[in-house]
Short mmCIF file of C-alpha atoms in Angstrom, two decimals:
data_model
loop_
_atom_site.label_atom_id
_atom_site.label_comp_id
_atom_site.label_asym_id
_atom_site.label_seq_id
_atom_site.Cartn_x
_atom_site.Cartn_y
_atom_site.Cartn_z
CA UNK J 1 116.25 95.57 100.93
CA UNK J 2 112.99 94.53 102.21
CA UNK J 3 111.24 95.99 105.30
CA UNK J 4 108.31 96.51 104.89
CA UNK J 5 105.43 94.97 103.58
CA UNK J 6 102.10 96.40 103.00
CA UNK J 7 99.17 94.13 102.47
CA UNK J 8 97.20 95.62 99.61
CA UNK J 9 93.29 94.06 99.35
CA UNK J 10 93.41 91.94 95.92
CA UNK J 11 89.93 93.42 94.55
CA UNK J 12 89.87 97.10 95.24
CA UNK J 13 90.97 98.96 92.15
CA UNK J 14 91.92 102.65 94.05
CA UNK J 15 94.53 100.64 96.42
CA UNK J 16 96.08 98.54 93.19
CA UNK J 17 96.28 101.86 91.73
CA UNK J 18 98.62 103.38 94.21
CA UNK J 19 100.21 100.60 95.70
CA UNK J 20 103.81 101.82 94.74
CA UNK J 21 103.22 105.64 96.47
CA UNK J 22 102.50 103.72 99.94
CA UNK J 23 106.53 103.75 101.11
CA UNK J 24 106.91 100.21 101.80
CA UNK J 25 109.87 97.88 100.25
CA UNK J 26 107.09 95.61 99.18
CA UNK J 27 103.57 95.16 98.43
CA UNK J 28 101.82 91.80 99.37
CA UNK J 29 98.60 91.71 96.57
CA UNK J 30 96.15 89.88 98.63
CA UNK J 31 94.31 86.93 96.48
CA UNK J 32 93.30 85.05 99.76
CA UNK J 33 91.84 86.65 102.89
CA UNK J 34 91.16 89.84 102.10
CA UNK J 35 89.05 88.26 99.13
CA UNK J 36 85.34 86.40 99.75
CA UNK J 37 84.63 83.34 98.10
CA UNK J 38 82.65 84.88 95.66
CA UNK J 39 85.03 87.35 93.98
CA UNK J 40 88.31 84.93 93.46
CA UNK J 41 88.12 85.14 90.21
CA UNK J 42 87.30 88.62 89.77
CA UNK J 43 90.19 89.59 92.22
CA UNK J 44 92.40 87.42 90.14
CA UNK J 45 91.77 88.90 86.92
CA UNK J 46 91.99 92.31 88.43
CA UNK J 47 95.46 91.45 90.05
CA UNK J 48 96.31 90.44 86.85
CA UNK J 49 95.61 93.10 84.52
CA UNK J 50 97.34 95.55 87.49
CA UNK J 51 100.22 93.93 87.20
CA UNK J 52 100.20 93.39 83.22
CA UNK J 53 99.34 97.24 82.71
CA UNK J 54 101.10 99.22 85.97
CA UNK J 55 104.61 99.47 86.58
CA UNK J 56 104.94 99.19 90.34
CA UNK J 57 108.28 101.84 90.86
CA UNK J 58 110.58 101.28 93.90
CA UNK J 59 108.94 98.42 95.56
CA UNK J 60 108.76 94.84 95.31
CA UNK J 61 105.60 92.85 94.27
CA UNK J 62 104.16 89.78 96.34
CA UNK J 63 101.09 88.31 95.69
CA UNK J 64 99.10 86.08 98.25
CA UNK J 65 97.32 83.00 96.56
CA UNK J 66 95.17 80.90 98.10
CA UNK J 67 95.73 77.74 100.51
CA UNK J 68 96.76 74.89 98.44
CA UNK J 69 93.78 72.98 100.03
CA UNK J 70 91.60 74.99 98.20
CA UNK J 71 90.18 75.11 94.06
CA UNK J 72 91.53 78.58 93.42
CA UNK J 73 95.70 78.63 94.11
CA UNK J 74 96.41 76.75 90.87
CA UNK J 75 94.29 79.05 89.20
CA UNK J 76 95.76 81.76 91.04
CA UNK J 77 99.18 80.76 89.45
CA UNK J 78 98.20 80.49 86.15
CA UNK J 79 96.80 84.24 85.59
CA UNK J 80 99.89 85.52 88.01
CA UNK J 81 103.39 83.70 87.50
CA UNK J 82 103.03 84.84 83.51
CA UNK J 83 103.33 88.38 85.02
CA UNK J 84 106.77 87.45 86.94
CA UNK J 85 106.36 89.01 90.45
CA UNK J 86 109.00 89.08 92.77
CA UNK J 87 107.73 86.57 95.35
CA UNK J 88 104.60 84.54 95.75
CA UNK J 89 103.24 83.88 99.42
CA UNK J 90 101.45 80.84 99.90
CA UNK J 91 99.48 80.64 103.36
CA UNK J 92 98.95 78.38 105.89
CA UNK J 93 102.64 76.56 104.68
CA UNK J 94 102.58 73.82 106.90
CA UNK J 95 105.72 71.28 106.13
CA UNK J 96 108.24 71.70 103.62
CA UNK J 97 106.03 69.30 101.12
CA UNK J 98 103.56 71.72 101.07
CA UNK J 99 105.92 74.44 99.79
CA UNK J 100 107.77 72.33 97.76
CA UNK J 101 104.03 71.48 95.72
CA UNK J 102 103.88 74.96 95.35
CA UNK J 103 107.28 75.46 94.38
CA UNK J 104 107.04 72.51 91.64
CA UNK J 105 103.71 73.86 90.25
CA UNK J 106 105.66 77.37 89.74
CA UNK J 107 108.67 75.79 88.20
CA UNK J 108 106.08 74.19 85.53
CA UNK J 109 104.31 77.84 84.79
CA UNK J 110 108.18 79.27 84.60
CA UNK J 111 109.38 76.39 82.13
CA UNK J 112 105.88 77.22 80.18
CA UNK J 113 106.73 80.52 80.05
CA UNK J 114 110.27 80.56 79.21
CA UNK J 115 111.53 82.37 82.39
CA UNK J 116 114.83 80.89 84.09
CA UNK J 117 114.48 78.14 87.06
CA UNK J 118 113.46 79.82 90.41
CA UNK J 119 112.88 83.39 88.89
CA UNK J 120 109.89 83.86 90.95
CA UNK J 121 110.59 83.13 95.07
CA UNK J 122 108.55 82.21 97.38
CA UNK J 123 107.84 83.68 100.74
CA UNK J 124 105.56 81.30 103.02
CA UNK J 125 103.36 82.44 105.56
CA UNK J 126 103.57 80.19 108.53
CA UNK J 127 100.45 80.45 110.85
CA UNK J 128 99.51 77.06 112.28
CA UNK J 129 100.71 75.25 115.25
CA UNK J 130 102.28 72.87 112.49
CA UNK J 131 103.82 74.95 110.81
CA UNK J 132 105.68 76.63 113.54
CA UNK J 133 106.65 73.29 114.60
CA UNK J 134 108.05 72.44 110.65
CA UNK J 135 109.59 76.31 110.73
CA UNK J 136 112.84 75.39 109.16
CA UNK J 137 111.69 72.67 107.44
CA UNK J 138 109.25 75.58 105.47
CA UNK J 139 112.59 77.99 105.55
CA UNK J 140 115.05 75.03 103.74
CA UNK J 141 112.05 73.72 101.58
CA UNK J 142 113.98 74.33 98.17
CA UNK J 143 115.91 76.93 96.45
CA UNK J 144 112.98 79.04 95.82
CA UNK J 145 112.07 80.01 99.10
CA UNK J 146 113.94 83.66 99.61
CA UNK J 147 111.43 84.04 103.49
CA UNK J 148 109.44 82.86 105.89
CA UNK J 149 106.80 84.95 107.56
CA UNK J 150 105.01 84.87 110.50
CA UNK J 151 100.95 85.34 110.74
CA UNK J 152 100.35 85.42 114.18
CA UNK J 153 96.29 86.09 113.93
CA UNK J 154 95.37 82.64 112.54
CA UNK J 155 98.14 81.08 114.85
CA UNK J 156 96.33 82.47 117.95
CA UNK J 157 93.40 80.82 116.56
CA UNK J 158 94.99 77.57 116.41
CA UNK J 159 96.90 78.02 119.50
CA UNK J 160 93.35 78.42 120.83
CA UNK J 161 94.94 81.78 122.79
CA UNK J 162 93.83 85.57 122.88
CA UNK J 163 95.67 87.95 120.54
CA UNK J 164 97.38 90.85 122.62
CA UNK J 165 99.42 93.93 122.09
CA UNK J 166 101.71 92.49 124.18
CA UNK J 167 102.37 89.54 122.22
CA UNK J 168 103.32 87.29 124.75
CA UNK J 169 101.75 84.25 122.94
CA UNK J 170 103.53 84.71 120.10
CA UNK J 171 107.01 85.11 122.19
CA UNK J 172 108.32 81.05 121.18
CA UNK J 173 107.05 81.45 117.68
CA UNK J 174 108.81 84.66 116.97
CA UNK J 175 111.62 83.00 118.49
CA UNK J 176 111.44 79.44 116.32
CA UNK J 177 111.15 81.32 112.86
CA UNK J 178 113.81 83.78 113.57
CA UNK J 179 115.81 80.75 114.30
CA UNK J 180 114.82 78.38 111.54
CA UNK J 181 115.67 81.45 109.13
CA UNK J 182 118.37 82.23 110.18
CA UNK J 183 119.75 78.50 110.07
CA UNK J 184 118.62 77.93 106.64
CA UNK J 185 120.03 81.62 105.99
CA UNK J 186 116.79 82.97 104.94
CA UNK J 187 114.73 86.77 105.74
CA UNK J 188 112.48 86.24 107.80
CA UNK J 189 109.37 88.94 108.88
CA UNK J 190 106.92 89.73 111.58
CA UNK J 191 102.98 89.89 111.71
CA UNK J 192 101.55 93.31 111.27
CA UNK J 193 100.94 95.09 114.29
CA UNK J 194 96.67 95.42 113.61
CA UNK J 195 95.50 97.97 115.65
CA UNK J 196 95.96 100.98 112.76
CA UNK J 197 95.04 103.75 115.29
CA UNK J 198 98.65 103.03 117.98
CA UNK J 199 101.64 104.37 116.43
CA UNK J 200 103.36 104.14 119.70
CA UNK J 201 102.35 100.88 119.95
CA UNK J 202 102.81 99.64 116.53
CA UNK J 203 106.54 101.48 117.02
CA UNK J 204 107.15 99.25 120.21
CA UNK J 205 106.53 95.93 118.69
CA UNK J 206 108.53 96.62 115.48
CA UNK J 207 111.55 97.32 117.95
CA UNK J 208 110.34 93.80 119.77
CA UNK J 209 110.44 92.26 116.44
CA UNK J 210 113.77 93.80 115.35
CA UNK J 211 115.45 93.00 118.69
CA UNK J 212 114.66 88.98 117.99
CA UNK J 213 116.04 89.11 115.03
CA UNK J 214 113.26 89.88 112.33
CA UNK J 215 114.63 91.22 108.77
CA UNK J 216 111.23 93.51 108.57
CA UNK J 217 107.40 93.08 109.32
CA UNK J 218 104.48 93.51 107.52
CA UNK J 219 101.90 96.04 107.90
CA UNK J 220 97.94 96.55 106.79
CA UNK J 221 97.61 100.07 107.10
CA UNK J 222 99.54 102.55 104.97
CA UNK J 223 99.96 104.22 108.12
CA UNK J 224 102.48 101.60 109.75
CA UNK J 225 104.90 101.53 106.85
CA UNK J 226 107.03 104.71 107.83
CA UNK J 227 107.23 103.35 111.57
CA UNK J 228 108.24 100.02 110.39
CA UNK J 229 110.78 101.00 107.82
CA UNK J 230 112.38 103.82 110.46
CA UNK J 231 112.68 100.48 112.96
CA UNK J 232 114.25 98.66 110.53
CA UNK J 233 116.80 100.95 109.11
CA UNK J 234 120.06 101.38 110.94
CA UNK J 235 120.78 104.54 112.95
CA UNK J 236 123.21 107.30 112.38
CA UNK J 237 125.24 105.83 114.92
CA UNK J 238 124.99 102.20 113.85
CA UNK J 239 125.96 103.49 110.62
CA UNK J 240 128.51 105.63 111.85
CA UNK J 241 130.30 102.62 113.49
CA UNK J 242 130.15 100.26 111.00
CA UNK J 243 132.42 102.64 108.75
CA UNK J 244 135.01 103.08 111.57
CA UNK J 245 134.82 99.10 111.93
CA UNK J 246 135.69 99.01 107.93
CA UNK J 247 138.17 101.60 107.83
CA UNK J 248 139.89 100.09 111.10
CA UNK J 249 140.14 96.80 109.02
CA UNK J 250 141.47 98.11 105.73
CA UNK J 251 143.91 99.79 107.95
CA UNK J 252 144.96 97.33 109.72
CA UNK J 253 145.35 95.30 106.68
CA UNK J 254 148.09 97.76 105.36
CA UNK J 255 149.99 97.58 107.96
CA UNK J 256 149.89 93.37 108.13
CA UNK J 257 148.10 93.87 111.76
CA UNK J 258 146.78 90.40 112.14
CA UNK J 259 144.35 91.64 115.55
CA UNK J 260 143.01 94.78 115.74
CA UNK J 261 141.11 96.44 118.19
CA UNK J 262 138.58 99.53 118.05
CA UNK J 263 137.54 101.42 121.27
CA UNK J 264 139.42 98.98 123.46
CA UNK J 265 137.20 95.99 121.59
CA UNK J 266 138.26 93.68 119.80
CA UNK J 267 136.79 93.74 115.51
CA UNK J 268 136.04 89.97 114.88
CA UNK J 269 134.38 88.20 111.74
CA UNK J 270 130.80 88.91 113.19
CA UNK J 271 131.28 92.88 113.84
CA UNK J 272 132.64 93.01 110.41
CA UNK J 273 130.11 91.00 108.98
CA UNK J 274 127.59 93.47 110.72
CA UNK J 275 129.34 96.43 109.40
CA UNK J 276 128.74 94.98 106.33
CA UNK J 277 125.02 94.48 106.35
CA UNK J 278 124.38 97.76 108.13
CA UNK J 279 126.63 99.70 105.25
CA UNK J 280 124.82 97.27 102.75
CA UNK J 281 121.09 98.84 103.88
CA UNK J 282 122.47 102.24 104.25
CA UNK J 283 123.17 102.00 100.66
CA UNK J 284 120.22 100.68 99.69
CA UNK J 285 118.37 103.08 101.64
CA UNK J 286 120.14 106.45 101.07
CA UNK J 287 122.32 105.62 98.06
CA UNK J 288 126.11 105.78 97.45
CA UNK J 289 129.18 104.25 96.43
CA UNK J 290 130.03 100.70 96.20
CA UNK X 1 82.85 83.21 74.43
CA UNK X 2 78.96 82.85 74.93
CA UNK X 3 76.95 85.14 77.02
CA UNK X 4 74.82 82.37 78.55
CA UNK X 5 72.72 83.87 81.49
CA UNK X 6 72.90 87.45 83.22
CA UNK X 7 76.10 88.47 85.13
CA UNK X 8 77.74 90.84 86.95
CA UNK X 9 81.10 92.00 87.90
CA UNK X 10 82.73 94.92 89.94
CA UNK X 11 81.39 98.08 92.35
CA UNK X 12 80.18 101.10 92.20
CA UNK X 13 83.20 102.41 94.45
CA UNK X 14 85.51 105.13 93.05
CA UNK X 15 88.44 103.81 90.64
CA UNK X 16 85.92 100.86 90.23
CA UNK X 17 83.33 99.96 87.34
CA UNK X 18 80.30 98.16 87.52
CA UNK X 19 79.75 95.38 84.61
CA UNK X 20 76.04 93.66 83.75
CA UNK X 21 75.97 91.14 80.92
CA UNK X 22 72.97 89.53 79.85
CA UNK X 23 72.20 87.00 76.54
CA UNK X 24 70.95 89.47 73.34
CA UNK X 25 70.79 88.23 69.94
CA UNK X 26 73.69 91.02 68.59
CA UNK X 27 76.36 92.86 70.29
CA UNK X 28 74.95 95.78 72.24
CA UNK X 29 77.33 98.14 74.99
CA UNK X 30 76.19 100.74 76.96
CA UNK X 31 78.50 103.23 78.31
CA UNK X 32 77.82 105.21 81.66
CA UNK X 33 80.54 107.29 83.30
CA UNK X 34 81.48 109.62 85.65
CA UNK X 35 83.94 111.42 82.72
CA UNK X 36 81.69 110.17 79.67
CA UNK X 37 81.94 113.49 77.85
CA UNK X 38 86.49 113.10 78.17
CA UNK X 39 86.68 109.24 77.94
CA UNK X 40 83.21 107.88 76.67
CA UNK X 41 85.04 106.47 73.18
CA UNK X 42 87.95 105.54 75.31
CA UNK X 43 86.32 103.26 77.77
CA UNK X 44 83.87 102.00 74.75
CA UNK X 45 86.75 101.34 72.27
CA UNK X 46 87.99 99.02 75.35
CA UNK X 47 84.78 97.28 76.63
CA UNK X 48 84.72 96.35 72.60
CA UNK X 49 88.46 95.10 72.75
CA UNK X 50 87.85 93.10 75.42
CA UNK X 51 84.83 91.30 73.88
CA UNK X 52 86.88 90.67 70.56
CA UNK X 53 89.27 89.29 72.96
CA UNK X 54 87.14 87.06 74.51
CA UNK X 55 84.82 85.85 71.29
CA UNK X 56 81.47 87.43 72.13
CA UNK X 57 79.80 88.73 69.61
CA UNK X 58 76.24 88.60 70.77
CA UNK X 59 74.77 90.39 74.07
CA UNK X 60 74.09 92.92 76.57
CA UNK X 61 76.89 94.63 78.26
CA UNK X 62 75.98 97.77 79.86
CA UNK X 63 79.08 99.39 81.87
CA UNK X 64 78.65 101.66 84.93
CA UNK X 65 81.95 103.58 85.12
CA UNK X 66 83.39 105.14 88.43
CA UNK X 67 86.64 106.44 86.88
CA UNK X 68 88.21 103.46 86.69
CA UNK X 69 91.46 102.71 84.17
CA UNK X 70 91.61 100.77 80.94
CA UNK X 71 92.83 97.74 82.77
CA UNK X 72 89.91 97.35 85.47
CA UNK X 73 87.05 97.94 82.88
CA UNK X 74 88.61 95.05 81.11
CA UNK X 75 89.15 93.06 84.19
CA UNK X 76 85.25 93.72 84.96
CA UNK X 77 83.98 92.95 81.25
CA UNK X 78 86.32 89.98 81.74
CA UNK X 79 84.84 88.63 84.63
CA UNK X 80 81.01 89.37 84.05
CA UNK X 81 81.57 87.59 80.73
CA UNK X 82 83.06 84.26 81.99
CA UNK X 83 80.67 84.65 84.59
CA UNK X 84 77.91 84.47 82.33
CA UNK X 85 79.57 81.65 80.27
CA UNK X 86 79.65 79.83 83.57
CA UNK X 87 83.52 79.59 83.52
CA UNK X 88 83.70 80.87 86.91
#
């Protein structure tokens, strides 16, 4: 169950430290923006030595290399993929070749270090015209790629259009990603909401997001992770439902009921299915029996 | 490794530690910390691993310690030094 995801600065020791006491699903250890040209290499040593020495509990670990048409994403690779995180996020994924270059050089560094095929995923960030345009070409690159996820900052810029709160810019690229994941059955996750003061507001747009379809959004401020990850959970009534969907089924599955109806509405394969993934993330979230 | 030219690696920011290298004909460290008088031999024993690690055995490396763990010092000595070896 993913989320959230908290962007954590790559070269800023008393964040590294404490990236796993944040709340969020997942941590995204930033090797790229939040990193000036000067201290790559310290960043990615420090990123490095985090991850070889800390055990992150409870939460996933992403790391965020930089652009493939840059020197430092290779290198990036080499110091991290020995230290098996979860997923790697490469930005500005344009086409599926562009994943797929980062996906081969990843499958070399796994073979290298003895790890199984495709043990590391990939979750590209798609925020250029082009790649909004190539969405499900990004989402059904290969194998590897467990997400797609939308950066809707650097978009705007390339859109040439002002970032609002109101997101109405972003409206047909929420809407292709959500779609592309979805076809190549992929997660898929929303740009942070950036203005760290508005918890209303930061509430309102994960419900936007969540509404279209979004699996989770990321977040650069500790401060949005609760709000995101109460959005994204299911509600005691969702919850509620989905067992009286399952327990309607196995009932009606004793008695060799073929249809079956509950409130006066018919249960079909996508309410079940539903059921399923809202019992699924109540488990994850609160525990319990298979 | 070889400590060609004066380096530096790391801020004086809390959790953080600030790394200066510079060419010396033997291996000298200097050790200032926040909590020198609890983890002065600590932090020195690991300055000293890293530099094993890395081949120096000749130069400066004087360590400004904000409280950081084992793992950033090293990533600072680290850095400074292939800094200074103009690997970076």
């Amino acid at each position: 169950m993913r989320r959230s995801m908290l962007f954590i600065p790559g070269n800023t020791p008393n964040l590294l430290m404490n990236g796993d006491i944040l709340g969020a699903d997942a941590v995204i250890l930033d090797l790229e923006d939040a990193v000036s040209p000067a201290e790559k290499d310290s960043a990615r040593i420090l990123v490095r030595n985090i991850l070889k020495n800390l055990r992150y509990q409870g939460c996933e670990i992403i790391v965020r290399i930089n652009p493939v048409d840059t020197d430092f994403w290779q290198k990036d690779l080499d110091e991290i993929i020995p230290l098996k995180p979860d997923l790697i996020m490469p930005p500005k994924s344009s086409s599926g070749d562009y994943v797929r270059t980062v996906s081969d050089y990843i499958g070399k560094l796994e073979e290298k270090c003895g790890f199984e095929k495709n043990t590391v995923k990939l979750i590209p960030l798609i925020e250029t015209a082009l790649g909004v345009e190539n969405a499900y070409d990004i989402a059904s690159a290969c194998d590897r790629v467990a997400a797609i996820f939308l950066g809707a900052e650097d978009l705007t810029a390339d859109l040439r259009c002002v970032r609002t709160k109101e997101s109405r810019e972003i409206l047909y690229a929420r809407q292709r990603l959500v779609t592309a994941a979805r076809a190549a059955e992929v997660d898929v996750y929303d740009t942070p909401f950036t203005d760290v003061d508005d918890l209303e507001g930061l509430v309102k747009d994960a419900e936007t997001a969540k509404s279209m379809g979004f699996t989770g959004k990321a977040s650069i401020s500790p401060r949005h992770v609760d709000g995101i990850n109460t959005v994204f959970s299911p509600t005691e009534k969702e919850i509620a439902y989905a067992h009286e969907v399952m327990e309607t089924i196995e009932r009606a599955k004793k008695e060799g009921k073929g249809v079956v109806a509950l409130r006066g509405k018919m249960i079909d394969a996508p309410i079940v299915n539903r059921a399923k993934r809202v019992l699924e993330m109540e488990k994850a979230i609160f525990g319990g029996e298979d | 490794m070889e400590i060609k030219k004066s380096a530096t690696a790391g801020t004086m920011e809390s959790s953080d530690a600030f790394v200066m290298v510079s060419p010396a004909d033997e291996l000298i460290t200097e050790i200032n910390s926040v909590v020198y008088t609890q983890y002065g031999k600590a932090i020195e024993a690991c300055v000293k691993e890293t530099l094993a690690s890395l081949g120096v055995t000749k130069g400066k490396v004087a360590v400004t310690d904000k409280g950081a763990i084992d793992c950033v010092i090293a990533a600072r000595v680290e850095t400074a030094v292939k800094r200074a070896g103009g690997e970076n």
